[in-house]
Amino acid sequence: MSEIDDLDVQQRLKNALRRSRLTTLKSILYLTEPVGNLGAEDIQTIKIAAAKKLSVLKPVTGGLLCRGITEISGESSSGKTQFALQLSLTAQLAPLYGGLDAGTLYICTEDAFPSKRLYQMIENFTSRHGKKLCTHGNLGDKIFIEHVPDFDSLMHCLTHKAPVLLKSGAIKLIVVDSIAAHFRSDYEGHEMYKRAQHIGALGTLLYTHSHEYNIPVVCINQVTSSMKPEGRQLIPSLGLSWSSQVTTRIMLTRTDRSLTIQQESARGPLETVVREMEIVYAPHLPPLTVPYVIDHEGMKGFA
């Protein structure tokens, strides 16, 4: 009896999976394109059923995988860096509260690190929850910030500095903000092969750190505009060379809606834009979209 026998899908889909020798849930979740007689809609249906099956066998909280690369992409002001900051703070919390009880290596490739925003989040977070959630001192003490001006500096940081922090247990999260910065303009038109090689080398190094030390790796990415028959769409930058390295892809977008929320740790109500987080693909979650807002404490989902 194979793992696909109990999938909640039509029998024809199960037969097509067998003909394609896809008999494990893992092999199904790693599909990225149509195969055999299975079209794009069939693949989507099967992957959702497989993810639901796995969620029954191995419950998850919806957090980030500790092995693999998680990409957070989105247009400007969608909340990408905000998300990365919140993850960096959450990593320092005790496991009981969803953290890793360790620090973060935060690598900035273009803009300066948003220290002011981080301190604002820490102040509002601790005023509401207290300092008891952090077991090793003040929240924010273990964010190791590294500015890298070019690709070579980025690789040097990941090859020489990151292993020292990882081996000592000082960090259990790596954030690269952003992954596309050094690949958008540093290469001439005839250097696309070299560019693809560098993207592959970077992805391999990040993936190796993630698997060797069992830590999540988060990469912020920009988006580019693409014209398709259904209209203009935003897609993550760097194309297939980078997409093939990504384990989980999360897309953030701004909507035209706004919401007024009452805040416990700040004075008065706050009117903020409603944003959406889409799980484009992930080996442990079905595709879904959830709304969220950003206030003084950080990102917050709502029903």
Short mmCIF file of C-alpha atoms in Angstrom, two decimals, residues 2-3 27 56 60 75 91 108 120 146 185-186 199 203 206 216 219 226 244 251 255 258 267 269 271 275-276:
data_model
loop_
_atom_site.label_atom_id
_atom_site.label_comp_id
_atom_site.label_asym_id
_atom_site.label_seq_id
_atom_site.Cartn_x
_atom_site.Cartn_y
_atom_site.Cartn_z
CA SER A 2 1.47 3.34 -1.06
CA GLU A 3 1.06 6.76 0.55
CA SER A 27 7.49 13.50 -4.24
CA VAL A 56 -2.84 15.03 9.92
CA VAL A 60 2.58 21.83 12.23
CA GLU A 75 6.26 44.96 -3.81
CA ALA A 91 13.85 33.63 17.20
CA CYS A 108 21.86 43.76 4.74
CA GLN A 120 10.07 50.63 18.40
CA GLU A 146 26.34 42.50 8.73
CA SER A 185 22.84 45.59 -11.96
CA ASP A 186 26.28 44.12 -11.20
CA ILE A 199 22.99 32.59 -7.78
CA GLY A 203 21.63 29.15 -2.88
CA LEU A 206 22.49 28.86 2.26
CA PRO A 216 15.62 28.36 8.94
CA CYS A 219 15.66 35.59 2.00
CA SER A 226 5.14 40.42 -16.00
CA SER A 244 14.89 26.35 -8.03
CA MET A 251 4.28 36.61 -1.35
CA THR A 255 -4.67 45.82 -0.75
CA SER A 258 -7.80 49.89 5.38
CA ARG A 267 -2.17 55.55 22.53
CA PRO A 269 -6.55 53.89 17.43
CA GLU A 271 -5.67 53.27 10.77
CA ARG A 275 -2.07 43.47 3.52
CA GLU A 276 -2.18 39.85 2.41
#
